[in-house]
Amino acid sequence: MYLSHWGLNQSPFATAAGLSPAYPSEAFDEAAARIDYLVSEGRRAGALLGEAGLGKSTILGAVAAMLARRGAHVAMVDAVALSPGELLWQANSQLGAQPDAGDNPPRLWRRLEDTLSHHRWQGQESVLLVDDADQAGPDVQRTLARLAGLESAPGARWTLILAAQPQRLQQLGEQLLHKIDLRIDLYPWTEQDTAGYVQHALIDAGGLDPVFTDAALARLHHLAAGVPRHVVRLADFALVVGAGAGLEEVTEAEVATAFEQLRWSPPAATHLV
């Protein structure tokens, strides 16, 4: 196990379900600020767009926690294999509508409408965050479009945020696309972001001394193409390679070896191997 070799208390790059870390990069902060703007202004819907691995799910989770801390009512769902009924049930349940097991769709709609109206009169924000929205089936797309149309009166405090890959944006359907007020594009980490994340992760894990050389961090960034999920995986395996060789630090060579052994080659970085 590499933890003892590097003097760490825990794995610095362990992530739940393969999600990239909620590191406060410039891209992360900008996306979170734009979502906050949409919610604060009571806008109808926004689209959070980014390629796989750029952290859409992580940002949604972080934003959900941020909004909840300030008193907003937040529901977060994943559209993969979701049915319209499941979507309505989850929205009702998480937003505090307290649905009954026997509620049919019309009853679920009425519960949700009443709940959103109550939140509005209380001056409270209601937010639905939908991950993998581009994976939603036609029936769920229509349900999302109808959800986006709720609380259309002045003073509405109801917002949908839809996460999708940019090349699949049209999969949301024309009806739903017309309701999107703002497009929020994610982009890869800068080299400074990558280095900052790796160093902070090691410190948080109990590391007292630098582990990666500056050249290794630069190499890691370029091989991972700045994609947070790839940075996490490559940095983690580079520690394994370095520990296996009994080294005192991770250099460019160990990063390159880890990259090759992972048998993973992001298109933007293959020419660097």
Tab-separated table of C-alpha atoms in Angstrom:
chain	number	residue	atom	x	y	z
A	1	MET	CA	0.000	0.000	0.000
A	2	TYR	CA	1.483	3.316	-1.044
A	3	LEU	CA	0.144	5.408	1.845
A	4	SER	CA	2.848	4.435	4.321
A	5	HIS	CA	5.566	4.886	1.702
A	6	TRP	CA	4.567	8.499	1.122
A	7	GLY	CA	3.680	9.177	4.777
A	8	LEU	CA	-0.012	9.723	4.085
A	9	ASN	CA	-2.940	9.162	6.446
A	10	GLN	CA	-5.439	8.497	3.674
A	11	SER	CA	-5.654	8.267	-0.087
A	12	PRO	CA	-5.336	11.826	-1.426
A	13	PHE	CA	-7.138	11.043	-4.666
A	14	ALA	CA	-9.976	8.775	-3.527
A	15	THR	CA	-13.237	9.956	-5.092
A	16	ALA	CA	-16.773	8.643	-4.784
A	17	ALA	CA	-18.076	6.869	-7.885
A	18	GLY	CA	-15.195	8.166	-9.975
A	19	LEU	CA	-16.279	11.788	-9.694
A	20	SER	CA	-13.704	14.517	-10.123
A	21	PRO	CA	-12.908	16.600	-7.036
A	22	ALA	CA	-14.713	19.798	-6.084
A	23	TYR	CA	-11.496	21.799	-6.308
A	24	PRO	CA	-12.087	25.584	-6.530
A	25	SER	CA	-10.553	26.085	-9.957
A	26	GLU	CA	-11.381	29.135	-12.053
A	27	ALA	CA	-13.762	27.037	-14.180
A	28	PHE	CA	-15.490	25.653	-11.085
A	29	ASP	CA	-15.914	29.059	-9.481
A	30	GLU	CA	-17.261	30.588	-12.690
A	31	ALA	CA	-19.795	27.802	-13.214
A	32	ALA	CA	-20.962	27.942	-9.602
A	33	ALA	CA	-21.321	31.728	-9.791
A	34	ARG	CA	-23.443	31.513	-12.940
A	35	ILE	CA	-25.723	28.890	-11.444
A	36	ASP	CA	-26.063	31.066	-8.357
A	37	TYR	CA	-27.015	34.000	-10.618
A	38	LEU	CA	-29.751	31.966	-12.320
A	39	VAL	CA	-31.184	30.843	-8.998
A	40	SER	CA	-30.916	34.234	-7.285
A	41	GLU	CA	-32.640	35.944	-10.198
A	42	GLY	CA	-35.367	33.315	-10.401
A	43	ARG	CA	-34.514	32.434	-13.992
A	44	ARG	CA	-36.290	29.476	-15.541
A	45	ALA	CA	-33.455	27.183	-16.633
A	46	GLY	CA	-29.749	26.921	-17.336
A	47	ALA	CA	-27.577	24.369	-19.124
A	48	LEU	CA	-24.297	23.238	-17.539
A	49	LEU	CA	-22.220	21.855	-20.403
A	50	GLY	CA	-18.957	19.951	-20.337
A	51	GLU	CA	-17.238	16.907	-21.773
A	52	ALA	CA	-17.088	13.732	-19.685
A	53	GLY	CA	-14.720	14.100	-16.733
A	54	LEU	CA	-14.836	17.889	-16.436
A	55	GLY	CA	-16.836	17.754	-13.224
A	56	LYS	CA	-20.484	18.426	-14.057
A	57	SER	CA	-21.750	16.003	-11.412
A	58	THR	CA	-19.316	17.358	-8.836
A	59	ILE	CA	-20.350	20.946	-9.491
A	60	LEU	CA	-24.025	20.051	-9.196
A	61	GLY	CA	-23.348	18.356	-5.864
A	62	ALA	CA	-21.331	21.291	-4.560
A	63	VAL	CA	-23.944	23.802	-5.734
A	64	ALA	CA	-26.713	21.741	-4.125
A	65	ALA	CA	-24.889	21.893	-0.790
A	66	MET	CA	-24.217	25.632	-1.173
A	67	LEU	CA	-27.855	26.429	-1.961
A	68	ALA	CA	-29.159	24.242	0.851
A	69	ARG	CA	-26.917	26.027	3.353
A	70	ARG	CA	-28.576	29.328	2.519
A	71	GLY	CA	-32.072	27.901	2.894
A	72	ALA	CA	-33.010	26.961	-0.659
A	73	HIS	CA	-35.052	23.834	-1.365
A	74	VAL	CA	-32.977	21.653	-3.683
A	75	ALA	CA	-33.664	18.412	-5.548
A	76	MET	CA	-30.957	16.592	-7.508
A	77	VAL	CA	-31.705	13.717	-9.899
A	78	ASP	CA	-29.873	11.723	-12.548
A	79	ALA	CA	-31.790	11.423	-15.812
A	80	VAL	CA	-30.199	8.113	-16.847
A	81	ALA	CA	-32.970	5.479	-17.111
A	82	LEU	CA	-35.328	7.808	-15.232
A	83	SER	CA	-39.068	7.615	-15.920
A	84	PRO	CA	-41.424	10.635	-15.787
A	85	GLY	CA	-43.087	9.185	-12.697
A	86	GLU	CA	-39.774	8.699	-10.924
A	87	LEU	CA	-38.740	12.235	-11.812
A	88	LEU	CA	-41.941	13.687	-10.362
A	89	TRP	CA	-41.676	11.539	-7.244
A	90	GLN	CA	-38.051	12.507	-6.584
A	91	ALA	CA	-38.745	16.197	-7.186
A	92	ASN	CA	-41.707	16.136	-4.796
A	93	SER	CA	-39.868	14.151	-2.147
A	94	GLN	CA	-36.664	16.200	-2.151
A	95	LEU	CA	-38.423	19.568	-2.342
A	96	GLY	CA	-40.520	18.803	0.725
A	97	ALA	CA	-43.905	18.055	-0.885
A	98	GLN	CA	-44.218	14.778	1.068
A	99	PRO	CA	-45.848	12.624	-1.631
A	100	ASP	CA	-47.881	9.546	-0.723
A	101	ALA	CA	-47.123	6.109	-2.120
A	102	GLY	CA	-50.491	6.039	-3.901
A	103	ASP	CA	-50.159	9.430	-5.603
A	104	ASN	CA	-50.823	9.305	-9.349
A	105	PRO	CA	-49.107	11.757	-11.752
A	106	PRO	CA	-51.851	14.420	-11.622
A	107	ARG	CA	-51.695	14.365	-7.839
A	108	LEU	CA	-47.886	14.634	-7.922
A	109	TRP	CA	-48.126	17.649	-10.219
A	110	ARG	CA	-50.606	19.365	-7.883
A	111	ARG	CA	-48.431	18.646	-4.856
A	112	LEU	CA	-45.379	20.086	-6.591
A	113	GLU	CA	-47.204	23.185	-7.801
A	114	ASP	CA	-48.568	23.858	-4.318
A	115	THR	CA	-45.140	23.331	-2.768
A	116	LEU	CA	-43.398	25.688	-5.185
A	117	SER	CA	-46.078	28.301	-4.606
A	118	HIS	CA	-45.626	27.967	-0.850
A	119	HIS	CA	-41.859	28.345	-1.169
A	120	ARG	CA	-42.326	31.453	-3.301
A	121	TRP	CA	-44.628	33.083	-0.754
A	122	GLN	CA	-42.068	32.289	1.926
A	123	GLY	CA	-39.382	33.992	-0.166
A	124	GLN	CA	-37.511	30.693	-0.568
A	125	GLU	CA	-35.771	29.411	-3.684
A	126	SER	CA	-36.625	26.040	-5.237
A	127	VAL	CA	-34.098	24.353	-7.509
A	128	LEU	CA	-34.051	21.146	-9.538
A	129	LEU	CA	-30.597	19.944	-10.624
A	130	VAL	CA	-30.675	17.325	-13.385
A	131	ASP	CA	-27.487	15.387	-14.100
A	132	ASP	CA	-27.053	13.622	-17.454
A	133	ALA	CA	-30.052	15.512	-18.817
A	134	ASP	CA	-28.955	14.629	-22.360
A	135	GLN	CA	-29.607	10.961	-21.485
A	136	ALA	CA	-33.283	11.600	-20.732
A	137	GLY	CA	-35.876	9.874	-22.878
A	138	PRO	CA	-38.521	11.821	-24.835
A	139	ASP	CA	-41.145	11.453	-22.075
A	140	VAL	CA	-38.743	12.784	-19.430
A	141	GLN	CA	-37.737	15.650	-21.745
A	142	ARG	CA	-41.387	16.671	-21.997
A	143	THR	CA	-41.749	16.397	-18.245
A	144	LEU	CA	-38.685	18.593	-17.735
A	145	ALA	CA	-40.084	21.151	-20.186
A	146	ARG	CA	-43.334	21.226	-18.237
A	147	LEU	CA	-41.424	21.521	-14.959
A	148	ALA	CA	-39.485	24.475	-16.376
A	149	GLY	CA	-42.806	26.150	-17.126
A	150	LEU	CA	-44.087	25.971	-13.548
A	151	GLU	CA	-44.086	29.120	-11.425
A	152	SER	CA	-44.019	31.470	-14.401
A	153	ALA	CA	-45.675	34.342	-12.529
A	154	PRO	CA	-43.643	37.425	-11.544
A	155	GLY	CA	-41.556	36.788	-8.462
A	156	ALA	CA	-41.087	33.093	-9.229
A	157	ARG	CA	-38.205	31.433	-7.352
A	158	TRP	CA	-38.032	28.177	-9.347
A	159	THR	CA	-35.018	27.167	-11.454
A	160	LEU	CA	-33.902	24.059	-13.363
A	161	ILE	CA	-30.219	23.369	-14.045
A	162	LEU	CA	-29.593	20.740	-16.740
A	163	ALA	CA	-26.155	19.120	-17.045
A	164	ALA	CA	-25.195	17.678	-20.428
A	165	GLN	CA	-22.331	17.104	-22.833
A	166	PRO	CA	-22.157	19.968	-25.353
A	167	GLN	CA	-22.294	17.741	-28.426
A	168	ARG	CA	-25.498	16.208	-27.079
A	169	LEU	CA	-27.256	19.461	-26.198
A	170	GLN	CA	-29.795	19.046	-28.998
A	171	GLN	CA	-30.869	15.771	-27.370
A	172	LEU	CA	-32.768	17.859	-24.824
A	173	GLY	CA	-35.396	18.613	-27.438
A	174	GLU	CA	-36.581	21.890	-28.915
A	175	GLN	CA	-39.291	22.513	-26.327
A	176	LEU	CA	-36.826	22.314	-23.449
A	177	LEU	CA	-34.019	24.153	-25.239
A	178	HIS	CA	-36.272	27.195	-25.726
A	179	LYS	CA	-36.643	27.505	-21.969
A	180	ILE	CA	-32.886	27.724	-21.253
A	181	ASP	CA	-31.861	31.231	-20.201
A	182	LEU	CA	-28.108	30.718	-19.888
A	183	ARG	CA	-25.511	28.279	-21.179
A	184	ILE	CA	-22.665	27.541	-18.754
A	185	ASP	CA	-19.624	25.924	-20.371
A	186	LEU	CA	-16.999	24.030	-18.387
A	187	TYR	CA	-13.406	23.868	-19.551
A	188	PRO	CA	-10.314	21.894	-18.460
A	189	TRP	CA	-8.094	22.865	-15.572
A	190	THR	CA	-5.126	25.105	-16.210
A	191	GLU	CA	-1.659	23.793	-15.342
A	192	GLN	CA	-1.808	25.926	-12.189
A	193	ASP	CA	-5.149	24.332	-11.251
A	194	THR	CA	-3.729	20.834	-11.697
A	195	ALA	CA	-0.642	21.557	-9.614
A	196	GLY	CA	-2.691	23.290	-6.934
A	197	TYR	CA	-5.164	20.445	-6.695
A	198	VAL	CA	-2.477	17.739	-6.439
A	199	GLN	CA	-0.505	19.628	-3.796
A	200	HIS	CA	-3.587	20.446	-1.704
A	201	ALA	CA	-4.848	16.853	-1.938
A	202	LEU	CA	-1.526	15.557	-0.640
A	203	ILE	CA	-1.475	18.043	2.238
A	204	ASP	CA	-5.074	17.184	3.185
A	205	ALA	CA	-4.059	13.507	3.208
A	206	GLY	CA	-1.323	14.207	5.750
A	207	GLY	CA	1.646	14.710	3.437
A	208	LEU	CA	4.341	16.915	4.929
A	209	ASP	CA	6.814	17.020	2.045
A	210	PRO	CA	6.385	17.597	-1.702
A	211	VAL	CA	5.920	14.337	-3.599
A	212	PHE	CA	5.666	15.369	-7.256
A	213	THR	CA	8.439	17.374	-8.865
A	214	ASP	CA	7.435	20.502	-10.775
A	215	ALA	CA	8.264	18.746	-14.032
A	216	ALA	CA	6.121	15.763	-12.999
A	217	LEU	CA	3.160	18.034	-12.304
A	218	ALA	CA	3.556	19.692	-15.687
A	219	ARG	CA	3.748	16.296	-17.391
A	220	LEU	CA	0.720	15.052	-15.481
A	221	HIS	CA	-1.302	18.081	-16.536
A	222	HIS	CA	-0.506	17.659	-20.215
A	223	LEU	CA	-1.069	13.910	-20.284
A	224	ALA	CA	-4.396	14.333	-18.515
A	225	ALA	CA	-5.275	17.228	-20.850
A	226	GLY	CA	-6.410	19.181	-17.788
A	227	VAL	CA	-9.492	16.956	-17.365
A	228	PRO	CA	-10.103	16.711	-13.584
A	229	ARG	CA	-11.174	13.050	-13.594
A	230	HIS	CA	-8.070	12.086	-15.583
A	231	VAL	CA	-5.827	14.171	-13.320
A	232	VAL	CA	-7.159	12.295	-10.297
A	233	ARG	CA	-6.627	8.848	-11.809
A	234	LEU	CA	-3.194	9.584	-13.229
A	235	ALA	CA	-1.896	11.247	-10.055
A	236	ASP	CA	-3.135	8.345	-7.952
A	237	PHE	CA	-1.478	5.675	-10.090
A	238	ALA	CA	1.748	7.693	-10.363
A	239	LEU	CA	1.980	7.432	-6.563
A	240	VAL	CA	1.573	3.668	-6.861
A	241	VAL	CA	4.335	3.479	-9.484
A	242	GLY	CA	6.694	5.648	-7.427
A	243	ALA	CA	6.063	3.683	-4.237
A	244	GLY	CA	6.575	0.398	-6.063
A	245	ALA	CA	9.975	1.595	-7.232
A	246	GLY	CA	10.902	2.777	-3.729
A	247	LEU	CA	11.423	6.373	-4.875
A	248	GLU	CA	11.523	9.472	-2.703
A	249	GLU	CA	9.631	11.594	-5.232
A	250	VAL	CA	7.510	11.204	-8.345
A	251	THR	CA	9.202	12.446	-11.516
A	252	GLU	CA	8.118	12.795	-15.136
A	253	ALA	CA	9.187	9.198	-15.759
A	254	GLU	CA	6.780	7.757	-13.189
A	255	VAL	CA	3.923	9.877	-14.512
A	256	ALA	CA	4.615	8.645	-18.059
A	257	THR	CA	4.834	5.034	-16.843
A	258	ALA	CA	1.550	5.363	-14.981
A	259	PHE	CA	-0.065	6.836	-18.080
A	260	GLU	CA	1.069	3.920	-20.235
A	261	GLN	CA	0.034	1.284	-17.699
A	262	LEU	CA	-3.413	2.782	-17.333
A	263	ARG	CA	-3.893	2.110	-21.067
A	264	TRP	CA	-5.790	5.342	-21.311
A	265	SER	CA	-5.028	8.002	-23.897
A	266	PRO	CA	-7.061	11.216	-23.999
A	267	PRO	CA	-7.078	12.410	-27.650
A	268	ALA	CA	-5.559	15.758	-26.715
A	269	ALA	CA	-2.592	14.155	-25.004
A	270	THR	CA	-1.598	11.061	-26.986
A	271	HIS	CA	1.105	12.927	-28.877
A	272	LEU	CA	2.920	13.562	-25.590
A	273	VAL	CA	3.463	9.923	-24.719
